[in-house]
Structure formats: structure tokens, C-alpha cells
PDB file of C-alpha atoms and ligand atoms in Angstrom:
ATOM      1  CA  MET A   1     -21.131 -17.861 -79.433  1.00 78.00           C
ATOM      2  CA  LYS A   2     -24.640 -18.174 -80.714  1.00 88.00           C
ATOM      3  CA  PHE A   3     -27.228 -20.888 -79.332  1.00 89.00           C
ATOM      4  CA  SER A   4     -30.001 -22.758 -81.216  1.00 92.00           C
ATOM      5  CA  GLU A   5     -33.319 -23.767 -79.890  1.00 94.00           C
ATOM      6  CA  SER A   6     -32.628 -27.362 -80.025  1.00 95.00           C
ATOM      7  CA  GLU A   7     -29.279 -26.786 -77.799  1.00 95.00           C
ATOM      8  CA  VAL A   8     -31.290 -25.037 -75.123  1.00 96.00           C
ATOM      9  CA  LYS A   9     -34.123 -27.553 -75.455  1.00 96.00           C
ATOM     10  CA  GLU A  10     -31.625 -30.376 -74.708  1.00 97.00           C
ATOM     11  CA  LEU A  11     -30.109 -28.164 -71.642  1.00 97.00           C
ATOM     12  CA  ASN A  12     -33.723 -27.479 -70.142  1.00 97.00           C
ATOM     13  CA  GLN A  13     -34.253 -31.318 -70.396  1.00 97.00           C
ATOM     14  CA  LYS A  14     -30.924 -31.834 -68.773  1.00 97.00           C
ATOM     15  CA  PHE A  15     -31.573 -29.507 -66.074  1.00 97.00           C
ATOM     16  CA  GLU A  16     -35.241 -30.144 -65.522  1.00 95.00           C
ATOM     17  CA  ASN A  17     -34.874 -31.474 -61.989  1.00 93.00           C
ATOM     18  CA  LYS A  18     -31.842 -29.858 -61.079  1.00 97.00           C
ATOM     19  CA  SER A  19     -31.343 -27.029 -58.470  1.00 97.00           C
ATOM     20  CA  ALA A  20     -30.477 -23.279 -59.006  1.00 98.00           C
ATOM     21  CA  GLU A  21     -26.946 -24.438 -57.793  1.00 98.00           C
ATOM     22  CA  ASP A  22     -26.492 -27.097 -60.271  1.00 98.00           C
ATOM     23  CA  VAL A  23     -27.394 -24.450 -62.937  1.00 98.00           C
ATOM     24  CA  LEU A  24     -24.779 -21.976 -61.799  1.00 98.00           C
ATOM     25  CA  ILE A  25     -22.176 -24.372 -61.406  1.00 98.00           C
ATOM     26  CA  TRP A  26     -22.637 -25.712 -65.026  1.00 98.00           C
ATOM     27  CA  ALA A  27     -22.797 -21.945 -66.173  1.00 98.00           C
ATOM     28  CA  ILE A  28     -19.588 -20.906 -64.608  1.00 98.00           C
ATOM     29  CA  ASP A  29     -17.655 -24.155 -65.334  1.00 97.00           C
ATOM     30  CA  ASN A  30     -18.574 -23.803 -68.902  1.00 97.00           C
ATOM     31  CA  PHE A  31     -18.355 -20.310 -69.774  1.00 97.00           C
ATOM     32  CA  GLY A  32     -15.900 -19.162 -67.017  1.00 97.00           C
ATOM     33  CA  SER A  33     -15.241 -15.241 -67.305  1.00 96.00           C
ATOM     34  CA  ASN A  34     -17.573 -15.158 -70.652  1.00 97.00           C
ATOM     35  CA  VAL A  35     -20.631 -15.448 -68.252  1.00 98.00           C
ATOM     36  CA  VAL A  36     -21.914 -12.853 -65.921  1.00 98.00           C
ATOM     37  CA  LEU A  37     -24.611 -12.438 -63.386  1.00 98.00           C
ATOM     38  CA  ALA A  38     -26.775  -9.293 -63.935  1.00 97.00           C
ATOM     39  CA  SER A  39     -28.321  -7.736 -61.006  1.00 97.00           C
ATOM     40  CA  SER A  40     -30.305  -4.905 -59.769  1.00 96.00           C
ATOM     41  CA  PHE A  41     -30.152  -6.259 -56.022  1.00 97.00           C
ATOM     42  CA  GLN A  42     -33.846  -6.952 -55.645  1.00 96.00           C
ATOM     43  CA  ALA A  43     -34.630  -9.883 -53.329  1.00 96.00           C
ATOM     44  CA  GLN A  44     -34.490 -12.610 -56.018  1.00 96.00           C
ATOM     45  CA  GLY A  45     -31.237 -10.860 -57.178  1.00 97.00           C
ATOM     46  CA  VAL A  46     -29.464 -10.960 -53.854  1.00 98.00           C
ATOM     47  CA  ALA A  47     -30.636 -14.714 -53.222  1.00 98.00           C
ATOM     48  CA  LEU A  48     -29.062 -15.549 -56.698  1.00 98.00           C
ATOM     49  CA  ILE A  49     -25.961 -13.594 -55.708  1.00 98.00           C
ATOM     50  CA  ASP A  50     -25.586 -15.512 -52.385  1.00 98.00           C
ATOM     51  CA  LEU A  51     -26.173 -18.794 -54.205  1.00 98.00           C
ATOM     52  CA  LEU A  52     -23.378 -17.835 -57.018  1.00 98.00           C
ATOM     53  CA  MET A  53     -20.880 -16.617 -54.405  1.00 98.00           C
ATOM     54  CA  LYS A  54     -21.165 -19.901 -52.356  1.00 97.00           C
ATOM     55  CA  VAL A  55     -20.485 -22.240 -55.154  1.00 97.00           C
ATOM     56  CA  ARG A  56     -18.238 -19.913 -57.329  1.00 97.00           C
ATOM     57  CA  PRO A  57     -17.014 -17.055 -55.475  1.00 97.00           C
ATOM     58  CA  GLU A  58     -14.850 -15.852 -58.351  1.00 95.00           C
ATOM     59  CA  SER A  59     -18.002 -15.129 -60.688  1.00 97.00           C
ATOM     60  CA  ARG A  60     -18.378 -12.105 -62.532  1.00 98.00           C
ATOM     61  CA  ILE A  61     -21.439  -9.576 -61.441  1.00 98.00           C
ATOM     62  CA  VAL A  62     -22.634  -6.686 -63.339  1.00 98.00           C
ATOM     63  CA  THR A  63     -25.106  -3.942 -62.533  1.00 98.00           C
ATOM     64  CA  ILE A  64     -26.478  -0.699 -64.170  1.00 97.00           C
ATOM     65  CA  ASP A  65     -26.363   2.604 -62.515  1.00 98.00           C
ATOM     66  CA  THR A  66     -28.986   4.490 -64.239  1.00 98.00           C
ATOM     67  CA  GLY A  67     -28.220   7.490 -62.396  1.00 98.00           C
ATOM     68  CA  ARG A  68     -31.688   7.472 -60.884  1.00 98.00           C
ATOM     69  CA  LEU A  69     -31.507   4.709 -58.546  1.00 98.00           C
ATOM     70  CA  PRO A  70     -32.800   5.039 -54.733  1.00 98.00           C
ATOM     71  CA  GLN A  71     -30.299   5.367 -52.312  1.00 98.00           C
ATOM     72  CA  GLU A  72     -31.378   2.008 -50.717  1.00 98.00           C
ATOM     73  CA  THR A  73     -30.213   0.397 -53.784  1.00 98.00           C
ATOM     74  CA  TYR A  74     -26.915   1.861 -53.406  1.00 98.00           C
ATOM     75  CA  ASP A  75     -26.807   0.538 -49.858  1.00 98.00           C
ATOM     76  CA  VAL A  76     -27.540  -2.888 -50.570  1.00 98.00           C
ATOM     77  CA  MET A  77     -24.966  -2.842 -53.407  1.00 98.00           C
ATOM     78  CA  GLU A  78     -22.274  -1.803 -50.958  1.00 98.00           C
ATOM     79  CA  LYS A  79     -23.347  -4.443 -48.485  1.00 98.00           C
ATOM     80  CA  ILE A  80     -23.135  -7.224 -51.024  1.00 98.00           C
ATOM     81  CA  THR A  81     -19.754  -5.857 -52.270  1.00 97.00           C
ATOM     82  CA  GLU A  82     -18.491  -5.918 -48.676  1.00 97.00           C
ATOM     83  CA  LYS A  83     -20.125  -9.386 -47.651  1.00 97.00           C
ATOM     84  CA  TYR A  84     -19.031 -11.513 -50.602  1.00 97.00           C
ATOM     85  CA  SER A  85     -15.797  -9.318 -51.192  1.00 96.00           C
ATOM     86  CA  ALA A  86     -17.460  -9.186 -54.598  1.00 94.00           C
ATOM     87  CA  ASP A  87     -15.891  -7.065 -57.519  1.00 90.00           C
ATOM     88  CA  ILE A  88     -19.059  -5.734 -59.158  1.00 97.00           C
ATOM     89  CA  GLU A  89     -18.855  -4.278 -62.419  1.00 98.00           C
ATOM     90  CA  VAL A  90     -21.014  -0.998 -62.811  1.00 98.00           C
ATOM     91  CA  LEU A  91     -22.188   0.085 -66.133  1.00 98.00           C
ATOM     92  CA  PHE A  92     -23.333   3.618 -66.772  1.00 98.00           C
ATOM     93  CA  PRO A  93     -25.470   5.107 -69.420  1.00 98.00           C
ATOM     94  CA  ASP A  94     -23.660   7.146 -72.421  1.00 98.00           C
ATOM     95  CA  LYS A  95     -22.955  10.671 -71.061  1.00 98.00           C
ATOM     96  CA  LYS A  96     -23.844  12.437 -74.378  1.00 98.00           C
ATOM     97  CA  ASP A  97     -27.069  10.608 -74.873  1.00 98.00           C
ATOM     98  CA  VAL A  98     -28.222  11.468 -71.331  1.00 98.00           C
ATOM     99  CA  GLU A  99     -27.243  15.046 -71.863  1.00 98.00           C
ATOM    100  CA  ASN A 100     -29.255  15.433 -75.233  1.00 98.00           C
ATOM    101  CA  MET A 101     -32.195  13.524 -73.819  1.00 98.00           C
ATOM    102  CA  VAL A 102     -32.600  15.495 -70.645  1.00 98.00           C
ATOM    103  CA  ASN A 103     -31.899  18.800 -72.423  1.00 98.00           C
ATOM    104  CA  GLU A 104     -34.321  17.978 -74.997  1.00 98.00           C
ATOM    105  CA  HIS A 105     -37.059  16.494 -73.089  1.00 98.00           C
ATOM    106  CA  GLY A 106     -36.512  17.528 -69.435  1.00 98.00           C
ATOM    107  CA  ILE A 107     -35.190  15.842 -66.434  1.00 98.00           C
ATOM    108  CA  ASN A 108     -38.594  14.130 -65.569  1.00 98.00           C
ATOM    109  CA  LEU A 109     -39.523  13.186 -69.291  1.00 98.00           C
ATOM    110  CA  PHE A 110     -40.827   9.809 -68.356  1.00 97.00           C
ATOM    111  CA  TYR A 111     -43.899  11.237 -66.716  1.00 96.00           C
ATOM    112  CA  LYS A 112     -44.938  13.019 -70.111  1.00 96.00           C
ATOM    113  CA  SER A 113     -45.567   9.805 -72.263  1.00 94.00           C
ATOM    114  CA  VAL A 114     -44.824   6.097 -72.781  1.00 93.00           C
ATOM    115  CA  GLU A 115     -42.438   6.991 -75.502  1.00 94.00           C
ATOM    116  CA  ASN A 116     -40.479   9.305 -73.222  1.00 96.00           C
ATOM    117  CA  ARG A 117     -40.135   6.672 -70.469  1.00 95.00           C
ATOM    118  CA  ARG A 118     -39.240   4.147 -72.930  1.00 94.00           C
ATOM    119  CA  MET A 119     -36.528   6.297 -74.364  1.00 96.00           C
ATOM    120  CA  CYS A 120     -35.100   6.988 -70.935  1.00 97.00           C
ATOM    121  CA  CYS A 121     -35.204   3.251 -70.287  1.00 96.00           C
ATOM    122  CA  GLY A 122     -33.365   2.613 -73.299  1.00 96.00           C
ATOM    123  CA  ILE A 123     -30.647   5.277 -72.742  1.00 97.00           C
ATOM    124  CA  ARG A 124     -30.359   4.745 -69.054  1.00 97.00           C
ATOM    125  CA  LYS A 125     -30.509   1.135 -68.884  1.00 96.00           C
ATOM    126  CA  THR A 126     -30.955  -1.307 -71.947  1.00 95.00           C
ATOM    127  CA  ASP A 127     -28.273   0.724 -74.205  1.00 96.00           C
ATOM    128  CA  PRO A 128     -25.459   0.057 -71.705  1.00 97.00           C
ATOM    129  CA  LEU A 129     -26.400  -3.497 -70.992  1.00 96.00           C
ATOM    130  CA  ASN A 130     -26.970  -4.422 -74.561  1.00 96.00           C
ATOM    131  CA  GLY A 131     -23.289  -3.006 -75.263  1.00 96.00           C
ATOM    132  CA  PHE A 132     -22.126  -4.980 -72.510  1.00 97.00           C
ATOM    133  CA  LEU A 133     -23.904  -8.349 -73.464  1.00 96.00           C
ATOM    134  CA  LYS A 134     -21.967  -7.863 -76.871  1.00 96.00           C
ATOM    135  CA  THR A 135     -18.758  -8.979 -74.953  1.00 96.00           C
ATOM    136  CA  VAL A 136     -20.066 -12.234 -73.208  1.00 97.00           C
ATOM    137  CA  GLY A 137     -21.446 -15.782 -74.247  1.00 96.00           C
ATOM    138  CA  ALA A 138     -24.045 -15.978 -71.644  1.00 97.00           C
ATOM    139  CA  TRP A 139     -25.580 -14.115 -68.795  1.00 97.00           C
ATOM    140  CA  ILE A 140     -27.465 -15.114 -65.810  1.00 98.00           C
ATOM    141  CA  THR A 141     -30.606 -13.293 -64.611  1.00 96.00           C
ATOM    142  CA  SER A 142     -32.876 -13.907 -61.504  1.00 95.00           C
ATOM    143  CA  ILE A 143     -36.306 -13.549 -63.487  1.00 93.00           C
ATOM    144  CA  ARG A 144     -38.989 -15.709 -62.211  1.00 94.00           C
ATOM    145  CA  GLN A 145     -42.029 -17.141 -64.128  1.00 91.00           C
ATOM    146  CA  ASN A 146     -44.498 -16.074 -61.610  1.00 87.00           C
ATOM    147  CA  GLN A 147     -43.202 -12.350 -61.470  1.00 79.00           C
ATOM    148  CA  THR A 148     -45.536 -11.299 -64.398  1.00 70.00           C
ATOM    149  CA  ASP A 149     -47.495 -12.866 -67.189  1.00 74.00           C
ATOM    150  CA  MET A 150     -44.811 -12.042 -69.717  1.00 75.00           C
ATOM    151  CA  ARG A 151     -42.398 -13.822 -67.651  1.00 78.00           C
ATOM    152  CA  SER A 152     -44.703 -16.958 -67.246  1.00 82.00           C
ATOM    153  CA  ASN A 153     -42.981 -18.958 -70.120  1.00 88.00           C
ATOM    154  CA  ALA A 154     -39.589 -18.152 -69.040  1.00 93.00           C
ATOM    155  CA  LYS A 155     -37.101 -21.498 -68.787  1.00 95.00           C
ATOM    156  CA  LYS A 156     -33.922 -22.157 -67.201  1.00 97.00           C
ATOM    157  CA  PHE A 157     -32.258 -21.678 -70.451  1.00 97.00           C
ATOM    158  CA  GLU A 158     -33.177 -19.530 -73.423  1.00 96.00           C
ATOM    159  CA  VAL A 159     -31.737 -18.470 -76.550  1.00 96.00           C
ATOM    160  CA  ASP A 160     -31.542 -14.538 -76.128  1.00 95.00           C
ATOM    161  CA  TYR A 161     -32.573 -13.099 -79.303  1.00 93.00           C
ATOM    162  CA  LEU A 162     -32.524  -9.727 -78.108  1.00 91.00           C
ATOM    163  CA  HIS A 163     -28.898  -9.892 -77.351  1.00 92.00           C
ATOM    164  CA  GLY A 164     -27.238 -11.807 -80.425  1.00 92.00           C
ATOM    165  CA  ARG A 165     -28.238 -15.418 -79.546  1.00 94.00           C
ATOM    166  CA  ILE A 166     -26.277 -15.700 -76.437  1.00 96.00           C
ATOM    167  CA  LEU A 167     -27.344 -18.160 -73.922  1.00 97.00           C
ATOM    168  CA  LYS A 168     -29.527 -16.503 -71.084  1.00 97.00           C
ATOM    169  CA  ILE A 169     -29.724 -18.537 -68.026  1.00 97.00           C
ATOM    170  CA  ASN A 170     -32.563 -18.125 -65.335  1.00 97.00           C
ATOM    171  CA  PRO A 171     -31.591 -20.403 -62.474  1.00 97.00           C
ATOM    172  CA  LEU A 172     -34.524 -19.235 -60.056  1.00 97.00           C
ATOM    173  CA  VAL A 173     -37.073 -19.374 -62.773  1.00 96.00           C
ATOM    174  CA  GLU A 174     -39.292 -21.753 -60.884  1.00 95.00           C
ATOM    175  CA  TRP A 175     -38.896 -20.206 -57.621  1.00 96.00           C
ATOM    176  CA  THR A 176     -41.875 -18.543 -55.946  1.00 94.00           C
ATOM    177  CA  LYS A 177     -41.721 -15.289 -53.922  1.00 94.00           C
ATOM    178  CA  ASP A 178     -41.855 -17.151 -50.708  1.00 96.00           C
ATOM    179  CA  GLU A 179     -38.923 -19.287 -51.686  1.00 97.00           C
ATOM    180  CA  VAL A 180     -36.852 -16.347 -52.351  1.00 97.00           C
ATOM    181  CA  TRP A 181     -37.746 -14.674 -48.959  1.00 97.00           C
ATOM    182  CA  ASP A 182     -37.156 -17.982 -47.129  1.00 98.00           C
ATOM    183  CA  TYR A 183     -33.959 -18.408 -48.721  1.00 98.00           C
ATOM    184  CA  VAL A 184     -32.852 -14.616 -48.086  1.00 98.00           C
ATOM    185  CA  LYS A 185     -33.913 -14.682 -44.356  1.00 98.00           C
ATOM    186  CA  ALA A 186     -32.350 -18.207 -43.596  1.00 98.00           C
ATOM    187  CA  ASN A 187     -29.068 -17.133 -45.225  1.00 98.00           C
ATOM    188  CA  ASP A 188     -28.812 -13.688 -43.915  1.00 98.00           C
ATOM    189  CA  VAL A 189     -28.516 -12.234 -47.207  1.00 98.00           C
ATOM    190  CA  PRO A 190     -28.543  -8.284 -47.403  1.00 98.00           C
ATOM    191  CA  TYR A 191     -31.652  -6.935 -49.115  1.00 98.00           C
ATOM    192  CA  ASN A 192     -32.848  -3.657 -50.381  1.00 98.00           C
ATOM    193  CA  GLU A 193     -34.688  -1.888 -47.301  1.00 98.00           C
ATOM    194  CA  LEU A 194     -37.526  -0.602 -49.571  1.00 97.00           C
ATOM    195  CA  HIS A 195     -38.848  -4.154 -49.627  1.00 97.00           C
ATOM    196  CA  ASP A 196     -39.497  -3.606 -45.964  1.00 97.00           C
ATOM    197  CA  MET A 197     -41.434  -0.323 -47.000  1.00 96.00           C
ATOM    198  CA  GLY A 198     -43.957  -2.140 -49.327  1.00 95.00           C
ATOM    199  CA  TYR A 199     -41.729  -2.000 -52.577  1.00 95.00           C
ATOM    200  CA  PRO A 200     -41.966  -5.798 -54.032  1.00 92.00           C
ATOM    201  CA  SER A 201     -40.305  -4.343 -57.369  1.00 91.00           C
ATOM    202  CA  ILE A 202     -37.776  -1.879 -57.276  1.00 95.00           C
ATOM    203  CA  GLY A 203     -36.383   0.206 -60.135  1.00 95.00           C
ATOM    204  CA  CYS A 204     -35.285   3.810 -60.372  1.00 97.00           C
ATOM    205  CA  ALA A 205     -36.751   6.196 -57.576  1.00 97.00           C
ATOM    206  CA  PRO A 206     -38.960   8.399 -59.537  1.00 97.00           C
ATOM    207  CA  CYS A 207     -40.459   5.553 -61.566  1.00 96.00           C
ATOM    208  CA  THR A 208     -41.211   2.996 -58.321  1.00 95.00           C
ATOM    209  CA  ARG A 209     -43.570   3.556 -55.421  1.00 95.00           C
ATOM    210  CA  ALA A 210     -44.732   1.341 -52.689  1.00 95.00           C
ATOM    211  CA  ILE A 211     -47.940  -0.876 -53.581  1.00 92.00           C
ATOM    212  CA  LYS A 212     -51.391  -0.855 -51.693  1.00 90.00           C
ATOM    213  CA  PRO A 213     -52.731  -4.280 -50.255  1.00 88.00           C
ATOM    214  CA  GLY A 214     -54.099  -6.230 -53.057  1.00 88.00           C
ATOM    215  CA  GLU A 215     -52.215  -4.570 -56.030  1.00 88.00           C
ATOM    216  CA  ASP A 216     -50.157  -6.580 -58.569  1.00 85.00           C
ATOM    217  CA  SER A 217     -46.525  -6.686 -57.621  1.00 84.00           C
ATOM    218  CA  ARG A 218     -45.628  -4.686 -60.365  1.00 84.00           C
ATOM    219  CA  ALA A 219     -48.026  -1.940 -59.994  1.00 88.00           C
ATOM    220  CA  GLY A 220     -45.558   0.219 -58.251  1.00 90.00           C
ATOM    221  CA  ARG A 221     -43.405   0.328 -61.176  1.00 89.00           C
ATOM    222  CA  TRP A 222     -44.216   3.333 -63.763  1.00 91.00           C
ATOM    223  CA  TRP A 223     -47.449   3.433 -61.752  1.00 90.00           C
ATOM    224  CA  TRP A 224     -48.812   6.436 -63.749  1.00 90.00           C
ATOM    225  CA  GLU A 225     -49.011   4.260 -66.843  1.00 89.00           C
ATOM    226  CA  ASN A 226     -52.133   2.269 -67.663  1.00 79.00           C
ATOM    227  CA  GLY A 227     -52.021  -0.800 -69.858  1.00 70.00           C
ATOM    228  CA  THR A 228     -48.471  -1.063 -70.395  1.00 64.00           C
ATOM    229  CA  ASP A 229     -46.335  -4.346 -70.084  1.00 69.00           C
ATOM    230  CA  LYS A 230     -44.292  -3.023 -67.010  1.00 68.00           C
ATOM    231  CA  GLU A 231     -41.056  -3.888 -68.667  1.00 66.00           C
ATOM    232  CA  CYS A 232     -38.181  -1.973 -69.378  1.00 68.00           C
ATOM    233  CA  GLY A 233     -36.880  -3.599 -72.478  1.00 68.00           C
ATOM    234  CA  ILE A 234     -34.243  -5.735 -70.866  1.00 70.00           C
ATOM    235  CA  HIS A 235     -35.789  -8.951 -71.078  1.00 72.00           C
ATOM    236  CA  PHE A 236     -38.454  -8.441 -73.612  1.00 63.00           C
ATOM    237  CA  GLU A 237     -38.973  -6.409 -76.612  1.00 62.00           C
ATOM    238  CA  TYR A 238     -41.982  -3.710 -76.390  1.00 52.00           C
ATOM    239  CA  GLU A 239     -45.256  -4.869 -78.029  1.00 45.00           C
ATOM    240  CA  ASN A 240     -46.244  -2.246 -80.167  1.00 38.00           C
ATOM    241  CA  ASN A 241     -49.304  -0.449 -78.737  1.00 32.00           C
TER     242      ASN A 241
HETATM  243  S1  SF4 B   1     -37.076   3.422 -64.765  1.00 78.23           S
HETATM  244 FE1  SF4 B   1     -37.560   5.618 -65.065  1.00 78.23          FE
HETATM  245  S2  SF4 B   1     -35.573   6.908 -64.539  1.00 78.23           S
HETATM  246 FE2  SF4 B   1     -35.204   4.658 -64.699  1.00 78.23          FE
HETATM  247  S3  SF4 B   1     -34.388   4.381 -66.732  1.00 78.23           S
HETATM  248 FE3  SF4 B   1     -36.576   3.842 -66.798  1.00 78.23          FE
HETATM  249  S4  SF4 B   1     -37.703   5.881 -67.169  1.00 78.23           S
HETATM  250 FE4  SF4 B   1     -35.790   6.253 -66.615  1.00 78.23          FE
END
């Protein structure tokens, strides 16, 4: 199923003043099991899961276990599974690819160069997701416009050129960080405990640290890199730099 710019423009106009729940209901009612919510269980991710489970509890949820996640992420994954009786689909990287990469470049290769880091994100994250997204017609993400400059133009509906022009649906795109946290607290949604320890953005354990006061919210991701886009390639192609 491929989408065009004119189709998503129409959808964005139709849902301009509609809520995240309206977007989710439309997504599930139109795609059924052919749409999946992808989550790494960060604050906006668990808020979105709560919203989805309330309106369409039978929906599919997928996540990627890179093999390098913090224990706190596995803990919140389990809490979410239990609270919503959710059947979360877990994707893993290709075993041979990981073996070859680690044996050739070292277990902590990502610290050695940007190329190595991108190779690791590719093998452990984007390759499993890319393969999976070939099997669906649409996916739901929790990206928000004010997370990063690169995400500032995101829309509720987008043609996903990185994944074969399937539909990318971002119901929380206009939510602020405060709105996310108000929702999480008001609805008693399980969240990653690292958020309470100074981690606004959480990825793999060796590549994420707490931020200092005044630092950008993504400063703790791949903190040793300067001048890179702080994206793993799931939502945006890397710029050539
Ligand atoms: S975040 Fe770090 S450990 Fe995780 S896939 Fe990317 S480079 Fe590898």
C-alpha cells in the first residue's frame, strides 16, 4: 500500500483540529492489523500506548530489543504488558550481523567513530524495523514537533519514503513535553524510571546519559558526538556530513 502527498495532505486537513484519540481510532478502523504502533517506551510512547489501549485495546504494538537497552526499559516494557494485557511484538537484530560487527569492530564500537555508531544503530535498530515495516501498510509513532529541529516539520500524517511510502501516523505531533507528562501522571501510566534520574530521552544504555541543567533534551543521546543530528535513522535519513 503506497500513499501520495495529496492523500496525506487531505488527511492532515481532515484531522487538523482532531485529537490524538481521533487519529488513533481512524488508523485502527481503516488499517486493522495492517497498522502497528512502534514504541521504545519513552514518556510520549507510553502516553500514546495508554491512549491507544483505551480506544482500541486489540491494536498491535511493536518494539525493538537492540540487546543494549537499560534494565529500566525492560522494566517499563513489562509493566506496560501487564497493565494493558498487551501482546507486544519484540523485534531483534540479525544474529549474524551483530556477531560480524562486534567481532570486527569491538563490543563498544560506537564510541570509536560516527560511522561505527551509525553501523550499530543500523544493524541493531533500523534494519529490524525496516524489515518489519515491509509487512504493514501504516505505522504509528510518538514523535513530536518540539523534540528536535529535525522533527519540527512533522505532521500527523506523512508519506514514509524511508519505508516504501507506507503511511506514517504521528498522533502526538503537536503535543508539548508538559502535555505528555500531564497525561502520564493524570492517567497513572507506567513510565521509564530513568526519566526521574535526568534522562529526558532514552535509547541504549551505553549511548544515553542524564543531561545537565540547561542542556538540550537530546544532549544525553550519543553524548560524545558533536555536530551530528542525534537521530538513529529510524525517522530520518542521515545527512551526509
Ligand atoms: S544507540 Fe548505541 S548501542 Fe544502541 S544501536 Fe545505536 S549505537 Fe548501538
